[in-house]
XYZ file of C-alpha atoms in Angstrom:
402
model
C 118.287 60.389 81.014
C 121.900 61.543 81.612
C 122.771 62.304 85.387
C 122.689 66.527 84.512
C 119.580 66.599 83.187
C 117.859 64.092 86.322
C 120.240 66.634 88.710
C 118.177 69.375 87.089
C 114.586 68.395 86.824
C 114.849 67.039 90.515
C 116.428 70.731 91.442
C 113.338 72.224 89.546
C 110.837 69.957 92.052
C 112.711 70.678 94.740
C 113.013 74.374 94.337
C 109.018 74.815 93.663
C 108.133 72.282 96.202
C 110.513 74.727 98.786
C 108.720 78.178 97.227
C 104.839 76.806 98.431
C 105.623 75.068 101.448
C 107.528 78.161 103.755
C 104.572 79.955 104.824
C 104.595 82.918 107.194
C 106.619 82.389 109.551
C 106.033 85.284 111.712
C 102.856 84.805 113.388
C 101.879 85.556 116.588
C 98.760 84.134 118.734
C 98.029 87.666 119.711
C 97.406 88.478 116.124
C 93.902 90.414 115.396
C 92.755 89.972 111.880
C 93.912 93.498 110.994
C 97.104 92.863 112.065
C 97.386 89.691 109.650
C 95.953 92.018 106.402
C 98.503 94.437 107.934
C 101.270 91.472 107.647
C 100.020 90.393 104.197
C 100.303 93.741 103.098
C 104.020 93.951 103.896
C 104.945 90.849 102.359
C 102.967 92.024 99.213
C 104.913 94.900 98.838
C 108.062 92.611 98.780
C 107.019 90.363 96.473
C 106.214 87.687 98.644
C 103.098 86.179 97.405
C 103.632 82.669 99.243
C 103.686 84.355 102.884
C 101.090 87.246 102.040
C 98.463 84.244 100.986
C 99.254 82.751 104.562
C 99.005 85.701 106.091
C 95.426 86.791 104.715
C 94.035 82.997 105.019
C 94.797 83.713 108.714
C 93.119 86.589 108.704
C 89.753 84.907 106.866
C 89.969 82.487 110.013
C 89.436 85.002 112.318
C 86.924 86.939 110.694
C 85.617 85.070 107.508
C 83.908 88.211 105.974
C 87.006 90.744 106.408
C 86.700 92.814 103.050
C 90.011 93.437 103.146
C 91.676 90.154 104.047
C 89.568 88.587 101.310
C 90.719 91.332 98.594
C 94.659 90.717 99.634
C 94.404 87.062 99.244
C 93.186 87.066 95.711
C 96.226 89.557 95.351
C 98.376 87.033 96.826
C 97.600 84.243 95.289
C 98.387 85.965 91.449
C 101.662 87.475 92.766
C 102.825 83.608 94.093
C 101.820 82.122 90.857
C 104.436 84.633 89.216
C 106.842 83.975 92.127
C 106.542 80.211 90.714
C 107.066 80.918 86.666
C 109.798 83.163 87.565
C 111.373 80.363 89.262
C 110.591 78.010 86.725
C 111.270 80.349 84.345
C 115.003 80.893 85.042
C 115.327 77.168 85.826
C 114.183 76.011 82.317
C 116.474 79.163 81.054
C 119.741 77.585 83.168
C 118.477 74.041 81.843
C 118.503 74.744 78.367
C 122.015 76.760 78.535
C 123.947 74.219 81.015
C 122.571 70.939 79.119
C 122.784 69.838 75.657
C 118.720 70.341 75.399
C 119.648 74.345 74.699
C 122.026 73.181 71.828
C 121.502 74.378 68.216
C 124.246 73.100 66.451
C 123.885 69.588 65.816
C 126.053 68.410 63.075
C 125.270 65.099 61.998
C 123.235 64.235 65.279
C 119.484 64.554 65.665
C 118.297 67.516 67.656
C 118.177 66.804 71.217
C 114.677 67.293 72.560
C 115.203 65.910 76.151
C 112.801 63.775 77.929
C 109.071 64.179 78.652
C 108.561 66.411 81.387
C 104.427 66.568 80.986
C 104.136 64.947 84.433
C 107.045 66.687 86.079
C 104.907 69.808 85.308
C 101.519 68.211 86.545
C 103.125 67.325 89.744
C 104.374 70.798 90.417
C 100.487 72.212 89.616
C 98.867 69.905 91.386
C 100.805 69.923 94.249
C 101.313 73.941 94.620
C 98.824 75.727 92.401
C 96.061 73.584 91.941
C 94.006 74.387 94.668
C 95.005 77.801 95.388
C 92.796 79.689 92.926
C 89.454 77.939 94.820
C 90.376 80.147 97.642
C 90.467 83.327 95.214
C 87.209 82.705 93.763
C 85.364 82.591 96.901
C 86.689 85.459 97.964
C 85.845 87.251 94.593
C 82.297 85.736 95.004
C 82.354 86.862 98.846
C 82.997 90.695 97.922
C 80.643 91.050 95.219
C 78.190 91.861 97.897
C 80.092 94.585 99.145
C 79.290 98.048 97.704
C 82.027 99.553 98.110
C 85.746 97.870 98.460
C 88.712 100.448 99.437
C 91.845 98.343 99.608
C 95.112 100.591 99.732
C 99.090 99.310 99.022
C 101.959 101.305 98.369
C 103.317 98.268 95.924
C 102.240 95.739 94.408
C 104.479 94.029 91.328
C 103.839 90.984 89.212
C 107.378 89.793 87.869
C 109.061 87.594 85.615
C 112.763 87.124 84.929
C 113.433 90.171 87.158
C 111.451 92.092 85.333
C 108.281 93.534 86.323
C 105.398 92.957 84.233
C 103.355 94.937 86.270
C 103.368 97.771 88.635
C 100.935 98.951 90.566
C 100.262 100.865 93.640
C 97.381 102.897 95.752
C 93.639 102.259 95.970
C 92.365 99.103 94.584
C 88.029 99.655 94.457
C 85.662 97.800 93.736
C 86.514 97.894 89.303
C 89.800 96.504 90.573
C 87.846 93.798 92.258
C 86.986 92.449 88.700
C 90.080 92.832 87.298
C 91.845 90.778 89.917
C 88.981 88.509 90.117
C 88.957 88.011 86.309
C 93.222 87.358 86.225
C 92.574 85.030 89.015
C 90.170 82.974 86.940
C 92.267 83.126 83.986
C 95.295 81.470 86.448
C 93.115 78.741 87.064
C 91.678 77.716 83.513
C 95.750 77.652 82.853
C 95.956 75.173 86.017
C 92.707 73.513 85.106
C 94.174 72.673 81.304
C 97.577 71.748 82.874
C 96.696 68.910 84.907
C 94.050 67.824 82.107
C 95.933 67.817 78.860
C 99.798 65.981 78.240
C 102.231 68.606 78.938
C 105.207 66.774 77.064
C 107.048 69.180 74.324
C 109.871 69.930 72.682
C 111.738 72.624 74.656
C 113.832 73.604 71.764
C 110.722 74.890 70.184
C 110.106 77.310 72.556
C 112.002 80.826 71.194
C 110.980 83.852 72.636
C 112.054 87.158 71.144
C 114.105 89.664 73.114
C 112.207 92.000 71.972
C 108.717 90.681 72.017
C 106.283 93.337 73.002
C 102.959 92.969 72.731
C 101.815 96.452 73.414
C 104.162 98.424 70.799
C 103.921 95.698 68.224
C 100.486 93.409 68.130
C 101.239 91.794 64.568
C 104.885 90.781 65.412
C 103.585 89.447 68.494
C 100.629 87.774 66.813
C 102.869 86.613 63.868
C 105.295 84.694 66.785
C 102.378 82.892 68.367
C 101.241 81.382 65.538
C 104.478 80.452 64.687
C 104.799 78.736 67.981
C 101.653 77.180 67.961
C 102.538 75.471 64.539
C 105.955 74.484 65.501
C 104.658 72.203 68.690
C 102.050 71.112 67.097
C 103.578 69.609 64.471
C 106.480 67.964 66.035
C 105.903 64.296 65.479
C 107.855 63.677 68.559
C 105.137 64.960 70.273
C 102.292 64.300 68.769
C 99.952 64.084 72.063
C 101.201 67.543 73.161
C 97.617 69.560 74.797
C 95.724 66.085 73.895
C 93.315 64.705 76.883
C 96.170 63.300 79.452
C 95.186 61.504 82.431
C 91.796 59.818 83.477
C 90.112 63.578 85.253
C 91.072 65.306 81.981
C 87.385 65.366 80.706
C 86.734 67.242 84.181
C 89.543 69.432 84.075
C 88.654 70.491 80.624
C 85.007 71.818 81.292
C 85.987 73.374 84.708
C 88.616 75.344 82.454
C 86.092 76.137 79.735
C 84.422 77.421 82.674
C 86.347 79.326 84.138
C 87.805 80.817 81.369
C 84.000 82.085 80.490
C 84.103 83.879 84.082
C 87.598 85.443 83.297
C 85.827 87.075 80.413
C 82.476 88.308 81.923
C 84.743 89.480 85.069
C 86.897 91.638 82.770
C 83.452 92.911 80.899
C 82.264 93.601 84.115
C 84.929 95.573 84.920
C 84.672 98.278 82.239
C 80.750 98.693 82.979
C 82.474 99.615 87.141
C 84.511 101.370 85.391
C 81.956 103.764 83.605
C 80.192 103.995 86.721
C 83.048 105.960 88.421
C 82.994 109.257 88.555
C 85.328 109.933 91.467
C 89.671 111.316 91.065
C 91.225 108.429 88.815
C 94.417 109.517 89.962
C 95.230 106.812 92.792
C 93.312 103.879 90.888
C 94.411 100.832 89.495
C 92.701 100.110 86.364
C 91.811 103.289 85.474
C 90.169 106.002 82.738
C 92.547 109.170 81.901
C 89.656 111.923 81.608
C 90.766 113.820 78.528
C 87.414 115.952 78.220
C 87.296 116.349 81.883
C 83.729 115.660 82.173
C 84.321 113.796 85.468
C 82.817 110.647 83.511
C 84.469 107.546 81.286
C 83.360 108.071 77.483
C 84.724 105.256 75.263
C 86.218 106.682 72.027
C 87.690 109.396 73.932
C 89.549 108.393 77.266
C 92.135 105.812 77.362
C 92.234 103.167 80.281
C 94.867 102.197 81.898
C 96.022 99.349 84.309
C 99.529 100.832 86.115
C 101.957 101.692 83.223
C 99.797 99.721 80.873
C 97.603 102.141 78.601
C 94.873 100.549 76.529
C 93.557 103.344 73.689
C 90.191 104.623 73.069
C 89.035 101.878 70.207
C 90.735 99.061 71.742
C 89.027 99.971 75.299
C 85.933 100.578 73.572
C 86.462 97.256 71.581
C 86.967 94.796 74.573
C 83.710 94.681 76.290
C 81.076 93.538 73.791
C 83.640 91.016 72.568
C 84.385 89.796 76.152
C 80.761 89.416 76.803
C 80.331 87.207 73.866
C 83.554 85.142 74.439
C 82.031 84.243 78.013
C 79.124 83.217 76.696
C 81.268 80.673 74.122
C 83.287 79.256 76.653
C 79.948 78.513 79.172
C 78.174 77.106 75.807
C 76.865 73.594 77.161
C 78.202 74.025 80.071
C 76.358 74.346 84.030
C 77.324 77.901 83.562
C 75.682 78.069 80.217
C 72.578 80.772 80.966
C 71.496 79.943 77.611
C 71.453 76.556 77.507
C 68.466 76.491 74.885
C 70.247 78.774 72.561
C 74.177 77.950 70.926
C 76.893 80.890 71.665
C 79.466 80.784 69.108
C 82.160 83.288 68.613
C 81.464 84.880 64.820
C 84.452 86.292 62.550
C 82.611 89.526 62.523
C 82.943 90.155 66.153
C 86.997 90.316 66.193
C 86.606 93.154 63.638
C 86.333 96.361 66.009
C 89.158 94.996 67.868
C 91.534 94.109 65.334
C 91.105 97.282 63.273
C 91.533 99.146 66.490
C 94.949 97.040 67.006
C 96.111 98.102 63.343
C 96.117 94.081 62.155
C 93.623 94.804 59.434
C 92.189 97.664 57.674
C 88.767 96.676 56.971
C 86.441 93.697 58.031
C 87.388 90.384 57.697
C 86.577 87.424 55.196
C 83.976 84.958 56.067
C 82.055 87.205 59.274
C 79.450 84.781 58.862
C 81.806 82.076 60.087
C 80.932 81.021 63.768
C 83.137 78.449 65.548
C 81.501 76.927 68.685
C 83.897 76.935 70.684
C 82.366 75.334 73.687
C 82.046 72.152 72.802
C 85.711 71.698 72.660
C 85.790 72.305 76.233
C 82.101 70.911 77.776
C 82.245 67.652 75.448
C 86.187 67.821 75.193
C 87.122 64.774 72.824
C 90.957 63.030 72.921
C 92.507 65.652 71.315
C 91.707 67.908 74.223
C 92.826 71.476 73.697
C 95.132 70.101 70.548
C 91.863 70.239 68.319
C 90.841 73.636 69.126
C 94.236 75.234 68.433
C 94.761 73.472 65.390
C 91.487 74.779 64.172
C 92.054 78.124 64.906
C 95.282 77.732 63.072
C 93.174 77.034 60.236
C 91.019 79.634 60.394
C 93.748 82.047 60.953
C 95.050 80.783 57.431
C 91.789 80.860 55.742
C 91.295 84.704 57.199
C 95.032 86.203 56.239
C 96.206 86.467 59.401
């Protein structure tokens, strides 16, 4: 390894090590627990997700139960995950432009791919992130209890590259408690599957479309994914890339499969809240827009919305059955499995509502009958870790048109 590129990864280790070790440095032994939530708040509102998480946790010492304290730090913890891809984000973006691992041009040479960095990246989750998320789920756990949750912040932005990806702002209630909950579990299947699979790839690979949007365009968006997925999986150079890495992987994989089965029931659980509300929508987070005005949420009529994100009718109305049932595939064999006597697979008929509603297909697809248990790839995860799954679901895509 040349001298720039060890300069830069040990900048990158340095930099995240320095994000999640300051802490709040502003205490004060007089501190009440509402003046901590009161601190936390503040620093949420400035994007400071490191010192808000502090904040809160001191909060929770004081008074372990504090509905509000507990709400903030799951809020906390998300927003300092972002805080730590944006600044690995525009690290890897400075990396690839001031070394010759960004080049394109090669001329006679073979592409430069740089050197594995699969443990550089373990290190940094392990050693900032991996633990974090525990905290988040206890408090989720702690509040379902409560019936009624009235958390309010004038700001609260998730961002990346500068940009925010998310904006919100006002009451968060108890519908709001899912969401966060079920983004907090999906944070730490991502950290679960980091430290359990080899993270080594080719950074060249990795192209991302200026104007990538998910929202406005779901097949160009769907169309670049799988043309990512194919173009690390196939590199020969690294040919273990998502494969079982280190001697816990086995672990790490079912706690992901896990947890990536409560991200999903969380997010179903959410929309039932959410048809339980009949109160102003106005100041809410995740949200229905009342178009008949019946003071109720009718799906196939009212759009929902999370901040400046709108979700239509037949997508909204779409999501919950088929979150339900993806739950249930991901806690197949698992502790969490409450159907341990009966297999939950995920059928090719069930993605039908959704991606009619999205405009990918016009009628039902192929092969509905098709089930793919995917479970097992995660309870009894085999060498190939989460490299088998993808590359089956690359075949199915193929098989199905997509």
């Amino acid at each position: 390894m040349n001298k720039t590129r060890l300069v830069w990864l040990l900048s990158l280790l340095l930099a995240v090590a320095g994000l999640f070790a300051c802490g709040a440095d502003d205490e004060d032994d007089g501190y009440t627990a509402d003046d901590y939530v009161n601190l936390g708040k503040k620093h949420l509102t400035k994007n400071e997700g490191v010192e808000a998480a502090a904040a809160f946790q001191s909060a929770i010492e004081l008074e372990p139960r504090h509905v509000d304290a507990n709400f903030g730090l799951q809020l906390a913890h998300t927003q300092a995950l972002f805080n730590l891809a944006d600044t690995l984000v525009n690290m890897v973006e400075d990396l690839l432009t001031q070394t010759d691992w960004g080049r394109t041009d090669y001329g006679d040479q073979a592409p430069v791919t740089g050197p594995p960095i699969g443990e550089s990246l373990q290190a940094i989750v392990r050693d900032t992130v991996g633990q974090v998320f525990t905290e988040a789920d206890g408090a989720y756990k702690l509040l379902l209890d409560e019936n009624e949750i009235d958390f309010f912040l004038s700001r609260y932005d998730l961002v990346l590259l500068g940009e925010p990806l998310l904006e919100l702002g006002g009451e968060f209630d108890k519908t709001d408690l899912h969401v966060v909950g079920a983004v907090a579990a999906l944070l730490t299947a991502v950290a679960d599957l980091a430290q359990g699979v080899n993270l080594d790839l080719n950074l060249n690979a990795v192209y991302i479309p200026a104007d990538l949007d998910l929202a406005s365009d779901p097949a160009g968006f769907l169309d670049w994914l799988l043309g990512l997925l194919d173009a690390l999986l196939s590199d020969d150079a690294f040919d273990r890339f998502l494969a079982l890495d280190s001697a816990e992987g086995v672990a790490f994989m079912q706690s992901a499969g896990v947890n990536l089965g409560n991200a999903f029931a969380r997010f179903a659980a959410a929309f039932e809240q959410l048809a339980q509300e009949t109160d102003a929508q106005d100041d809410d987070q995740f949200a229905y827009r009342d178009e008949n005005g019946n003071g109720k949420y009718d799906a196939l009529v009212d759009p929902v919305q999370l901040g400046a994100l709108v979700i239509e009718p037949a997508i909204a109305a779409a999501l919950p059955e088929l979150c339900r049932n993806l739950s249930l595939a991901f806690w197949e064999g698992s502790a969490a499995d409450p159907n341990p006597l009966l297999p939950d697979k995920i059928y090719v008929s069930m993605l039908d509502d959704l991606l009619i509603a999205l405009g990918l297909i016009d009628d039902d697809l192929p092969l509905g009958w098709l089930g793919i248990n995917i479970g097992r790839f995660f309870a009894e995860p085999s060498a190939d870790g989460l490299r088998g799954l993808l590359l089956m679901l690359l075949d199915v895509t193929e098989m199905l048109g997509l």
